[in-house]
XYZ file of C-alpha atoms in Angstrom:
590
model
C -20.465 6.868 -4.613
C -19.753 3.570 -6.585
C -15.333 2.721 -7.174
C -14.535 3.245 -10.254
C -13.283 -0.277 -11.594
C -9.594 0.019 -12.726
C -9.418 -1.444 -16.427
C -5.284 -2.114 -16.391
C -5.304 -3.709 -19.725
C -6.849 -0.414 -21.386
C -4.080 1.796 -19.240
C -1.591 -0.279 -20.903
C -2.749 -0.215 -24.240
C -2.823 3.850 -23.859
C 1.220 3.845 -24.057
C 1.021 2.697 -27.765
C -0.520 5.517 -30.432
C -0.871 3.557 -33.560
C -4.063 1.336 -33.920
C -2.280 -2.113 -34.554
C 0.006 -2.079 -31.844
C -2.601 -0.721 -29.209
C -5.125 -3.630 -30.322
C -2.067 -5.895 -29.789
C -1.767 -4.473 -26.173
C -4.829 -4.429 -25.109
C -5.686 -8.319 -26.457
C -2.472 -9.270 -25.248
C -2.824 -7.499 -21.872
C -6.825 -9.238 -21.220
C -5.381 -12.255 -21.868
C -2.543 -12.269 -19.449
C -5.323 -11.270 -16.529
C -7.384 -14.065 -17.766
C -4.150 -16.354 -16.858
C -2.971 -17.297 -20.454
C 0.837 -17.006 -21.052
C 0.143 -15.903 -25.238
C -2.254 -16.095 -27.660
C -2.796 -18.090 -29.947
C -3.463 -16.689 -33.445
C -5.157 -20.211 -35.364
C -7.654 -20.287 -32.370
C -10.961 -18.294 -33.338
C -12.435 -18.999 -29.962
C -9.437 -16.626 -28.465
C -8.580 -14.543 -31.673
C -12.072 -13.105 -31.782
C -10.753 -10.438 -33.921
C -8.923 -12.649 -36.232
C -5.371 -10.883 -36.189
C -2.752 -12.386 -38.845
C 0.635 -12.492 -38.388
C 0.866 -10.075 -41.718
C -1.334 -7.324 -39.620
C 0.973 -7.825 -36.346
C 4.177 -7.416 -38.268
C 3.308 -4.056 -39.104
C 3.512 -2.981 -35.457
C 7.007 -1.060 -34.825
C 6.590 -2.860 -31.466
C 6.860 -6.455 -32.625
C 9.893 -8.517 -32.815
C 10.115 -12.811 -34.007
C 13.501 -12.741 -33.325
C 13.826 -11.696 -29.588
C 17.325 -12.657 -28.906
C 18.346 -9.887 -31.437
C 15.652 -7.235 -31.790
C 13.780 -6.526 -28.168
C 10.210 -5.909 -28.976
C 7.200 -5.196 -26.454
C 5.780 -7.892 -28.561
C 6.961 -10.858 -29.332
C 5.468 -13.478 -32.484
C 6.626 -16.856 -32.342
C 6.033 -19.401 -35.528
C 3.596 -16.979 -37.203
C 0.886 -18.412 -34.528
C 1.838 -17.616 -30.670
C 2.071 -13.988 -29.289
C 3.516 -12.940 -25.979
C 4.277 -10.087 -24.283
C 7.981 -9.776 -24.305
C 8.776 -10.690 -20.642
C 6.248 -13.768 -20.875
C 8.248 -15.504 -23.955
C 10.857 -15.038 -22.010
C 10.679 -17.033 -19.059
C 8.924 -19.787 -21.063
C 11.740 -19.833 -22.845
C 13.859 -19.695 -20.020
C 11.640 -23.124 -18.815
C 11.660 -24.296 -22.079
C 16.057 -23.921 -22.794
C 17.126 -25.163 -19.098
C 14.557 -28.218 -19.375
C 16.189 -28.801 -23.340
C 19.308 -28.195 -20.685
C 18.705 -30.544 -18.010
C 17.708 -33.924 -19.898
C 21.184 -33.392 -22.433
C 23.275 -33.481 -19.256
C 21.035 -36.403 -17.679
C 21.763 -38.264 -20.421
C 25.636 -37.903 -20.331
C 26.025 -38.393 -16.475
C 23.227 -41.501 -16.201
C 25.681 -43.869 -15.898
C 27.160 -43.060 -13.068
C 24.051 -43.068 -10.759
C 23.074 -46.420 -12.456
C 26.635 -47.998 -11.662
C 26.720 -46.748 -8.009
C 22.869 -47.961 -7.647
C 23.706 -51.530 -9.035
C 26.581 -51.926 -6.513
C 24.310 -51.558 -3.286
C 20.923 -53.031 -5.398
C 20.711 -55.607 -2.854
C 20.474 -53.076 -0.186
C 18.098 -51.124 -1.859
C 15.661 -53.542 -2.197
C 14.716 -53.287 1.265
C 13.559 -49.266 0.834
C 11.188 -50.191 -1.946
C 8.225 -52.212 -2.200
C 8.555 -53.843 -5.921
C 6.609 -56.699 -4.716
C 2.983 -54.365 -3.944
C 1.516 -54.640 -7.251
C -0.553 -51.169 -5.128
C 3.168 -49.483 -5.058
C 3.967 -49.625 -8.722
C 3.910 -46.116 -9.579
C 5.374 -44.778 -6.327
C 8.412 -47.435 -7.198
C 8.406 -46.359 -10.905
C 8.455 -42.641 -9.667
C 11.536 -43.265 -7.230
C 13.676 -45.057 -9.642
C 13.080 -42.580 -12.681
C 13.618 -39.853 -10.064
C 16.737 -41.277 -9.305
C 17.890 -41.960 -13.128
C 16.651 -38.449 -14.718
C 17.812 -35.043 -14.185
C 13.937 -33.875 -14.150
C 11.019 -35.521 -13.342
C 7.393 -34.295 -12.939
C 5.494 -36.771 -10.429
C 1.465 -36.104 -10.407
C -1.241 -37.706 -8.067
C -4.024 -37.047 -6.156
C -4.436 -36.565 -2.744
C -2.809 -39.453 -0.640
C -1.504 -41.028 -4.097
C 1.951 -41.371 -2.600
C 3.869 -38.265 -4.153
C 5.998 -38.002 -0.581
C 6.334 -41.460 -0.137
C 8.180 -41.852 -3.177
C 10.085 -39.043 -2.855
C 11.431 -40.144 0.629
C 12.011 -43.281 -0.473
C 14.262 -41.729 -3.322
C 16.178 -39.118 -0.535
C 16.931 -42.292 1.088
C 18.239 -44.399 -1.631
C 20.242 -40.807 -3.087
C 21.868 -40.271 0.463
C 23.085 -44.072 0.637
C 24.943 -43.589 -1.990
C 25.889 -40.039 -1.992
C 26.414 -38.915 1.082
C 27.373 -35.718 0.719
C 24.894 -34.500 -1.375
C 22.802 -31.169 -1.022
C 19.421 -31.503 -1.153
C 16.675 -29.276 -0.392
C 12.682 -28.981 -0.121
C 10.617 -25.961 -1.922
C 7.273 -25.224 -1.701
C 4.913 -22.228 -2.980
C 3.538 -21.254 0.505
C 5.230 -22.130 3.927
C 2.633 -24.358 5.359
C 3.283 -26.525 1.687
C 6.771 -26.392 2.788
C 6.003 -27.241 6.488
C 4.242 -30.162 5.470
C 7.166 -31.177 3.556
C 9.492 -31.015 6.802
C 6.084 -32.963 8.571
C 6.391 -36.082 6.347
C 10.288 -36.179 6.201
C 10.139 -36.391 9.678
C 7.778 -39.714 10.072
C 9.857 -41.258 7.286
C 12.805 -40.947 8.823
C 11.643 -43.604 11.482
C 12.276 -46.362 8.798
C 15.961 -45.426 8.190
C 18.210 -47.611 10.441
C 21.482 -46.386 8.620
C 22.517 -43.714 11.443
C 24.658 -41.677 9.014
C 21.961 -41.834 6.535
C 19.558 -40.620 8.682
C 21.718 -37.801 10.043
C 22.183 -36.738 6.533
C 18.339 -37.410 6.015
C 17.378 -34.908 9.010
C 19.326 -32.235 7.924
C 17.534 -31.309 4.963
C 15.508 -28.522 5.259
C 12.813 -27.459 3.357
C 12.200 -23.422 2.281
C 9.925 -21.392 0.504
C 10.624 -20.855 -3.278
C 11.081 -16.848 -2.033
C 13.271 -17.942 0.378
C 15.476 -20.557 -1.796
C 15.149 -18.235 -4.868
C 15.734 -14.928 -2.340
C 13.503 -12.926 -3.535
C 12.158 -9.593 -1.349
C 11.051 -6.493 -2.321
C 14.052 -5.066 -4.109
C 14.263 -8.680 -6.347
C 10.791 -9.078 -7.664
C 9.892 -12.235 -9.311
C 10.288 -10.531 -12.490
C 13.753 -9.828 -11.727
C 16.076 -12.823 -13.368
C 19.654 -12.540 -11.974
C 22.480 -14.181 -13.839
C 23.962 -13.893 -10.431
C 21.885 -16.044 -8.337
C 22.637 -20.401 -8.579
C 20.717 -22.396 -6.607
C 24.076 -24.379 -4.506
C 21.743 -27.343 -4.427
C 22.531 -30.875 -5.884
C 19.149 -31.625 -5.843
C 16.040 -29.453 -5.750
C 12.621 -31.081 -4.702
C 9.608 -29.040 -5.803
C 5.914 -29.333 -3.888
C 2.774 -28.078 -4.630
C 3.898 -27.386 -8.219
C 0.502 -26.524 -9.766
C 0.311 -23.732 -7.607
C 3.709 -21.861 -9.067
C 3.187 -19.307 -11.906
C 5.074 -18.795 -15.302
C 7.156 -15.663 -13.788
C 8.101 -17.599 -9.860
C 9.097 -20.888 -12.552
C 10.911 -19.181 -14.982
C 13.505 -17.844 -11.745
C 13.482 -21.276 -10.539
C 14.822 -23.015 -13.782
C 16.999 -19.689 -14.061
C 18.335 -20.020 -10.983
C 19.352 -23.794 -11.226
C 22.289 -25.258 -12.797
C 22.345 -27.801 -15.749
C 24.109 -30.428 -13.242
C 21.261 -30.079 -10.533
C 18.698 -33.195 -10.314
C 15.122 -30.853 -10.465
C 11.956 -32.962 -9.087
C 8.177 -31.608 -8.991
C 5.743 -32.812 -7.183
C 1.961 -31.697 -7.652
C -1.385 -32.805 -8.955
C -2.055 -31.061 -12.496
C -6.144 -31.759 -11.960
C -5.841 -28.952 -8.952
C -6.797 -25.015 -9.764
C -4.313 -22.902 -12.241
C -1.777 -20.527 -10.120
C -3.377 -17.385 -9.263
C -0.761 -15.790 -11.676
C -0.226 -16.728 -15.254
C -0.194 -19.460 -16.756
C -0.745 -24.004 -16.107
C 3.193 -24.435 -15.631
C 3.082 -27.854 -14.130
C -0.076 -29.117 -16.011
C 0.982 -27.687 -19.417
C 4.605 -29.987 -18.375
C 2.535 -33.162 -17.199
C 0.854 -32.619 -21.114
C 3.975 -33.053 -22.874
C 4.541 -36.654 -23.003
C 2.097 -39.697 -22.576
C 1.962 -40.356 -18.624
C 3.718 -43.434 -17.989
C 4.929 -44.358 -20.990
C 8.737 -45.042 -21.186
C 11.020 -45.519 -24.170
C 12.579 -48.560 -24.490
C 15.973 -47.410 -23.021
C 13.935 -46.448 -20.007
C 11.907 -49.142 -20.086
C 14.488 -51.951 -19.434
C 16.666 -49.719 -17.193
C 13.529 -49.278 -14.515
C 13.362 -53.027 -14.924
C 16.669 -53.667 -13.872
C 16.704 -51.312 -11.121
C 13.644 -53.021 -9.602
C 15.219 -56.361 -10.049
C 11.798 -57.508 -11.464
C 9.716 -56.537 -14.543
C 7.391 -54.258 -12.913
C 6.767 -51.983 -16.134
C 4.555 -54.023 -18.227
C 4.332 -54.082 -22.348
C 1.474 -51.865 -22.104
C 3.385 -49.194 -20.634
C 6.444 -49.521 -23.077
C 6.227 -46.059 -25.552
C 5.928 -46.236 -29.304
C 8.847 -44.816 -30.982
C 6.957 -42.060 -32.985
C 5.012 -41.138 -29.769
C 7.566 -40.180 -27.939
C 8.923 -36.122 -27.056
C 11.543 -35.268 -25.098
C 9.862 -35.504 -21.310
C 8.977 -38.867 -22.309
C 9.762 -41.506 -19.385
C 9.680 -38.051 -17.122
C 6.431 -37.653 -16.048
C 4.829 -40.096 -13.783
C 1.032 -40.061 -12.322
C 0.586 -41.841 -9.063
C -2.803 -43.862 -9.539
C -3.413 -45.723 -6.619
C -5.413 -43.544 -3.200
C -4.259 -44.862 -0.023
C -6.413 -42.432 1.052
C -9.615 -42.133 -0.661
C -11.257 -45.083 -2.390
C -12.253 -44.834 -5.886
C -15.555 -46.640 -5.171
C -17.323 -44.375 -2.279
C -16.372 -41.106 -0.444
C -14.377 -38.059 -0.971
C -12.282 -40.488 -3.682
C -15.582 -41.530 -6.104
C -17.292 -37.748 -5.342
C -13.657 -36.443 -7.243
C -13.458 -38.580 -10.328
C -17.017 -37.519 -10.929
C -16.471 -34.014 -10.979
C -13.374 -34.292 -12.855
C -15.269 -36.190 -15.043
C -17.816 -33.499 -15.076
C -20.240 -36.104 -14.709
C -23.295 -34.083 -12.898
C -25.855 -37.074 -12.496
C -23.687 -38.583 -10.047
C -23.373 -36.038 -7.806
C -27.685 -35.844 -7.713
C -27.235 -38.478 -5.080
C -25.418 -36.763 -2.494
C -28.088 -34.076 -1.658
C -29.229 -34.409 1.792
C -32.743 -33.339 0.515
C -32.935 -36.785 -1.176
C -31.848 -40.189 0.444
C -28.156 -39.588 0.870
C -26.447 -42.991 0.714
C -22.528 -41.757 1.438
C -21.484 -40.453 5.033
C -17.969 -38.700 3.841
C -20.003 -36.556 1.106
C -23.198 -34.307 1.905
C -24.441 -31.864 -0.807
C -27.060 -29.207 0.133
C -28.783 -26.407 -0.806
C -29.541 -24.971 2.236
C -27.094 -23.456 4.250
C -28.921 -23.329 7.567
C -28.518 -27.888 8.191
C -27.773 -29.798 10.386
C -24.461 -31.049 9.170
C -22.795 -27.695 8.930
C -24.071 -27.248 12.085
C -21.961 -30.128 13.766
C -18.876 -29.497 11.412
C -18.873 -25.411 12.839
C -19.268 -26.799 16.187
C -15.385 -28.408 15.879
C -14.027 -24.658 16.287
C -15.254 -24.969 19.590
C -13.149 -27.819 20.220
C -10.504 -25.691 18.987
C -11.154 -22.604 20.653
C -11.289 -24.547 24.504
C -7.730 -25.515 23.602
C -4.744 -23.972 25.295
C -1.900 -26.029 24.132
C -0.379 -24.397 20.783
C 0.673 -27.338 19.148
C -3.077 -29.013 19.940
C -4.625 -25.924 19.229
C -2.884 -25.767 15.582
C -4.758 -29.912 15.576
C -7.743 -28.864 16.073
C -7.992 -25.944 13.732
C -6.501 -28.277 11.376
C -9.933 -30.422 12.346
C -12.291 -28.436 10.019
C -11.850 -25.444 7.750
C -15.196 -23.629 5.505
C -13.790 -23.128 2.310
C -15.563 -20.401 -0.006
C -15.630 -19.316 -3.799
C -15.694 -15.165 -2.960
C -14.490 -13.751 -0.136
C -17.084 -10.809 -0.182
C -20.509 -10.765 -0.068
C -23.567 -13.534 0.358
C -22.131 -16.704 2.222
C -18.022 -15.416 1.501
C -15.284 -16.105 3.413
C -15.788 -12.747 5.277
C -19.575 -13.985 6.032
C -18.304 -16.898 7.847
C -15.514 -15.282 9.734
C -18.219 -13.000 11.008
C -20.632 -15.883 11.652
C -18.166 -18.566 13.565
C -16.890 -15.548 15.570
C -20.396 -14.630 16.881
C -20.630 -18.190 17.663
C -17.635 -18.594 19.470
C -18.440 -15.133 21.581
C -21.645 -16.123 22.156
C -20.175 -19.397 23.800
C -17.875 -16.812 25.418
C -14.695 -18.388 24.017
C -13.452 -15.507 22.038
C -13.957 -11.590 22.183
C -13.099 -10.504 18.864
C -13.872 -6.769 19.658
C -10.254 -5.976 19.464
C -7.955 -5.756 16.290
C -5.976 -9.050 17.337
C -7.357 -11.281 20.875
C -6.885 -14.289 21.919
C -7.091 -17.624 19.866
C -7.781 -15.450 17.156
C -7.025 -17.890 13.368
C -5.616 -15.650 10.771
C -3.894 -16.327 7.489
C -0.957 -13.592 6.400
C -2.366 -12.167 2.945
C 1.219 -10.196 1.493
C 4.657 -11.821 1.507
C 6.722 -9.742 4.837
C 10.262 -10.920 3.213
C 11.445 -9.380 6.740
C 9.557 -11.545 9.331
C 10.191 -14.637 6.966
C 6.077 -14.810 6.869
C 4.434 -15.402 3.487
C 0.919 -15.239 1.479
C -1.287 -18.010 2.626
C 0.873 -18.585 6.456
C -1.686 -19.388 9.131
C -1.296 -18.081 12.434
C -2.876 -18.648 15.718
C -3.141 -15.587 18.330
C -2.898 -15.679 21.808
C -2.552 -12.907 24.370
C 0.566 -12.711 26.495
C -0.002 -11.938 30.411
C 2.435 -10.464 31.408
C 2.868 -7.635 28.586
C -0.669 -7.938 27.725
C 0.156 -7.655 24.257
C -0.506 -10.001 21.507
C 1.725 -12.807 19.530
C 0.738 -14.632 16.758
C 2.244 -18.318 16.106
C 3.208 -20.330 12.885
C 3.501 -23.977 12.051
C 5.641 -23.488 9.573
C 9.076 -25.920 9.479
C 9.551 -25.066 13.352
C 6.865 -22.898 15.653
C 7.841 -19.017 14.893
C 6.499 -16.902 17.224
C 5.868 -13.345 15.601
C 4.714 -10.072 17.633
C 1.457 -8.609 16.395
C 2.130 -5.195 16.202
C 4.519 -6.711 13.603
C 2.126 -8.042 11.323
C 1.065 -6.281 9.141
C -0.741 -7.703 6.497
C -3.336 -10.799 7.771
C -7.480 -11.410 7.488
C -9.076 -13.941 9.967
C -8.789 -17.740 8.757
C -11.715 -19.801 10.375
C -12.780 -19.443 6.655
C -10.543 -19.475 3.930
C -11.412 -19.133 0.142
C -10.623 -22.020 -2.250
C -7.718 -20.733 -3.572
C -6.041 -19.870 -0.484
C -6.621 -23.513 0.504
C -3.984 -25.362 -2.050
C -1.181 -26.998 -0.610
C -3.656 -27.727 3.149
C -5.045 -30.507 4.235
C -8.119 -30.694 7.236
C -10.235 -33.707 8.197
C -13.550 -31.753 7.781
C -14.167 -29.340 5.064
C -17.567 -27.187 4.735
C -17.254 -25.867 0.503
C -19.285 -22.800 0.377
C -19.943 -22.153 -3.945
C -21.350 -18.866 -4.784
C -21.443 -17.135 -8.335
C -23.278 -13.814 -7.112
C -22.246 -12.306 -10.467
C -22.519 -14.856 -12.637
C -18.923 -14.649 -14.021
C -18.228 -18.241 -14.307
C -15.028 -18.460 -12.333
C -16.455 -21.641 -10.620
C -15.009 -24.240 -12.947
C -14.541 -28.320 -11.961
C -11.075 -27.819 -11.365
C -12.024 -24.974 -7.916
C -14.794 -27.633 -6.896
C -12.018 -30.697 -7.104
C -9.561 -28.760 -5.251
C -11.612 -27.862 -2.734
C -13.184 -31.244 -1.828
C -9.355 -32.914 -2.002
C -8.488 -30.650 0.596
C -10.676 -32.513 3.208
C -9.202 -35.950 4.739
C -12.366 -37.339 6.178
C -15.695 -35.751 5.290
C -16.862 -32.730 3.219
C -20.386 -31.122 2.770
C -20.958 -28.885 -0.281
C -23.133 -26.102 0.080
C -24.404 -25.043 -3.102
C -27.587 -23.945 -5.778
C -28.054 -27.229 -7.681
C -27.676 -24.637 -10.967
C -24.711 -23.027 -9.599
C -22.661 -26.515 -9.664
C -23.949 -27.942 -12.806
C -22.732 -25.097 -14.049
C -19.296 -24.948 -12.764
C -18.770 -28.868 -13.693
C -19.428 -27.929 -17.630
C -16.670 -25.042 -16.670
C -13.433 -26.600 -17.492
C -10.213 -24.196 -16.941
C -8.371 -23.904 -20.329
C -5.101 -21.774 -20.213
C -3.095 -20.742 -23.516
C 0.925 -21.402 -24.029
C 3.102 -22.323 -26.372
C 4.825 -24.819 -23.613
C 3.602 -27.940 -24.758
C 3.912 -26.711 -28.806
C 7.559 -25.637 -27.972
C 9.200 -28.626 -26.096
C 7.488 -31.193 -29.258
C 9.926 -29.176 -31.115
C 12.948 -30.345 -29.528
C 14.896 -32.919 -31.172
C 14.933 -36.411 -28.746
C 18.050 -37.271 -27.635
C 18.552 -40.830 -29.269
């Protein structure tokens, strides 16, 4: 007997009895699973129906003045329309962002005057002279001057060097200052804690670096203390981050509703920094947050206040004329958002690096010449049609490596080594068909014997927040089988090994393959992209074939119909708001 598919936005649109208002529902509703925040009335291409703002207003259920009148529905300027709780929290963003940069602005000079009294100093922690470092130097001093600032880049771009470099300079000269590290997923945050670390071998200061090793990074669910009784759509007037300064990771990967608590949470004197790469994949949830942010202002431009203050900072001119902003360009995040241009760790020329900017580029002739069936010229980037190679064959071998190891830490190294990455996780070459294959390898080697529920050196990934073992969505584990109980524990890198019983667990899948989605915020030297579109339903889009391929360090192979990723590079990922049409409609502060 075939499931019967569950069609939500139709149950929803069954609440409302007259015809307007259940059209608006159910439109509304298909959007929201599609990941838009709204939609937009002008566009045809997503008002297929063509619904004016003089047909929605005759919906009891519609409000465009939400402070006042609480609606289901909510039109905004005649042309945006939300579901109530959505408008909210983007307004939410939208009035503590309107919030932050007012109270910047006030309070500037005193970060400027306490800078310019140890500049000398300073000067040793930055790198102005590395024509390389400008943007990582331009993101550390505007970090340092602005309440909020939005810092995009590419894999090994420099995002946490700059930011160190800034925790640094901001604990020189206030000591006593809160900081803390947020992430999405733990192992985003755990990397966080990872690169503090090694940075903290360059601080000589011993106070500093006291103060420096103290910070600790958290989940978002953790800072934001959220668990099962406080859903993310909960927003507490309660609840203040006690932070001074709050340092956001992995940013793309946060949602409209997890956002909108964040900026609710924090107070208008908190310094608020994100981190993230806006080319990566959409949040699973709604909406382009950090992306629709980084598209509010021209990416390193500055205004001419900001301009000459970086300048003077830097003790040199290392902001050019080119990158001075036109007075009638400029919105209110302009000077905020920075993009970090320079790879340290891919080239732009060959490799993982040049194989990127093609398919963000969506530029499919390029990527004809990485097909091992022709004469493949790269040796970081293999393409092929045919799963059965001998490529994948020596990348699958590396779980070997990883399933001889004993040591926990190595062992978490090694997995860390290579990592298939797949479009579906059911069906024809999924992430459940490789789980199943790499096992059978691994038994037939006699390494594993995954004939049990949990056994030994078992990889899993935890796939539902447990708010009471501190374990979240996307944590990876590694089993191992305890002798003297003979029971099973499962271990997480996360900002310190946790050690969690089994029979505690209760929600997990088996992680020698992962799918693309799952992958954001990890990092592995090999990675073996597996793209399938069994259904045709053109989810494969540049942006899931980017992401994927940035998540490997050293060498990827693609394993894909030649079709099937021409198809997915002419597949951009397009998500509606009103984010970057509301903030242009704040007044600059002069």
């Amino acid at each position: 007997m075939k499931a019967r598919i569950v069609n939500l936005p139709e149950i929803f649109s069954n609440y409302f009895t007259d015809g307007i208002s259940k059209n608006i529902a159910l439109k509304l509703a298909q959007r929201l699973e599609e990941g838009n925040i709204c939609m937009d009335l002008d566009d045809k291409a997503d008002n297929v129906q063509y619904l004016t703002s003089s047909q929605i207003r005759k919906s009891p259920f519609v409000t465009d003045d939400p402070e006042q009148r609480i609606k289901p529905f909510v039109l905004y300027d005649d042309s945006l329309l939300y579901l109530h709780r959505y408008f909210r929290y983007e307004s939410i963003i939208i009035g503590k962002i309107s919030e932050l940069i007012s109270f910047g602005e006030l309070n500037r000079s005193e970060f400027i005057d306490k800078y310019l009294s140890c500049q000398e100093l300073i000067s040793g922690i930055l790198n102005i002279r590395d024509l390389s470092s400008k943007w990582q130097n331009v993101a550390t001093l505007s970090s340092f001057i602005n309440s909020l600032t939005f810092i995009t880049g590419g894999p090994g771009t420099g995002k946490t060097t700059s930011i160190s470099r800034f925790i640094h300079i901001f604990l020189m000269l206030f000591p006593d200052s809160k900081i803390v590290l947020t992430a999405p997923t733990g192992k985003a945050a755990a990397r966080m804690s990872e690169s503090l670390l090694l940075y903290s071998e360059r601080i000589e200061d011993p106070v500093v670096k006291e103060n420096y090793l103290k910070i600790k990074s958290k989940t978002l669910h953790r800072l934001l203390g959220i668990h099962k009784n406080n859903t993310v759509s909960s927003l507490s007037d309660d609840l203040k981050i006690p932070y001074d300064v709050v340092i956001v990771d992995e940013s793309s990967m946060i949602d409209i509703s997890l956002m909108g608590k964040l900026f609710h949470s924090t107070g208008s004197d908190t310094k608020m920094i994100f981190l993230g790469d806006k080319n990566q994949l959409s949040p699973i949830g709604a909406g382009s947050v950090f992306g629709d942010l980084c598209s509010t202002a021209r990416l390193n431009q500055f205004p001419h206040e900001d301009f000459d203050l970086i300048n003077k900072l830097a003790d040199n001119e290392i902001l050019t004329i080119e990158d001075r902003l036109d007075v009638s360009e400029r919105s209110i995040l302009s000077g905020n958002v920075i993009e970090l241009q320079n790879s340290y760790r891919f080239s732009d020329t060959e490799g993982i690096g040049k194989l990127s900017r093609s398919i963000l580029n969506g530029e499919i002739k390029e990527l004809n010449k990485y097909y091992i069936s022709d004469n493949t010229a790269d040796t970081d980037v293999f393409i092929t049609e045919n799963i059965e190679n001998e490529f994948a064959e020596n990348l699958l071998d590396l779980y070997e490596e990883y399933a001889q190891e004993e040591d926990i830490k190595t062992a978490f190294s090694k997995l860390n080594r290579i990592k298939v990455l797949c479009s579906v996780t059911e069906g024809k070459y999924s992430v459940g068909y490789f789980n199943r294959l790499i096992e059978t390898r691994l038994k037939e080697k006699r390494l594993i014997n995954p004939d049990t529920y949990f056994y030994d050196k078992q990889a899993i990934i935890i796939t539902e927040n447990d708010y009471q073992l501190g374990l979240f969505n996307g944590d990876i584990g590694i089993v191992r089988s305890d002798k003297e109980s003979g029971g099973f524990y499962a271990y997480f890198q996360l900002s310190e090994l946790k050690k969690v019983s089994c029979n505690e667990i209760k929600r997990f899948s088996t992680a020698y393959a992962m799918s693309i989605h799952k992958s954001q915020g990890s990092e592995f030297d090999n990675a073996v992209v597996v793209l399938n579109d069994v259904e045709n339903t053109g989810f494969l889009t540049r942006e899931l074939i980017y992401t994927a391929v940035t998540r490997a360090k050293k060498r990827v192979l693609i394993i894909s119909d030649r079709d099937v990723l021409t198809k997915a590079l002419r597949n951009k990922i397009s998500r509606i708001s009103g984010i970057k049409y509301r903030i242009n409609k704040l007044e600059v502060l002069s």
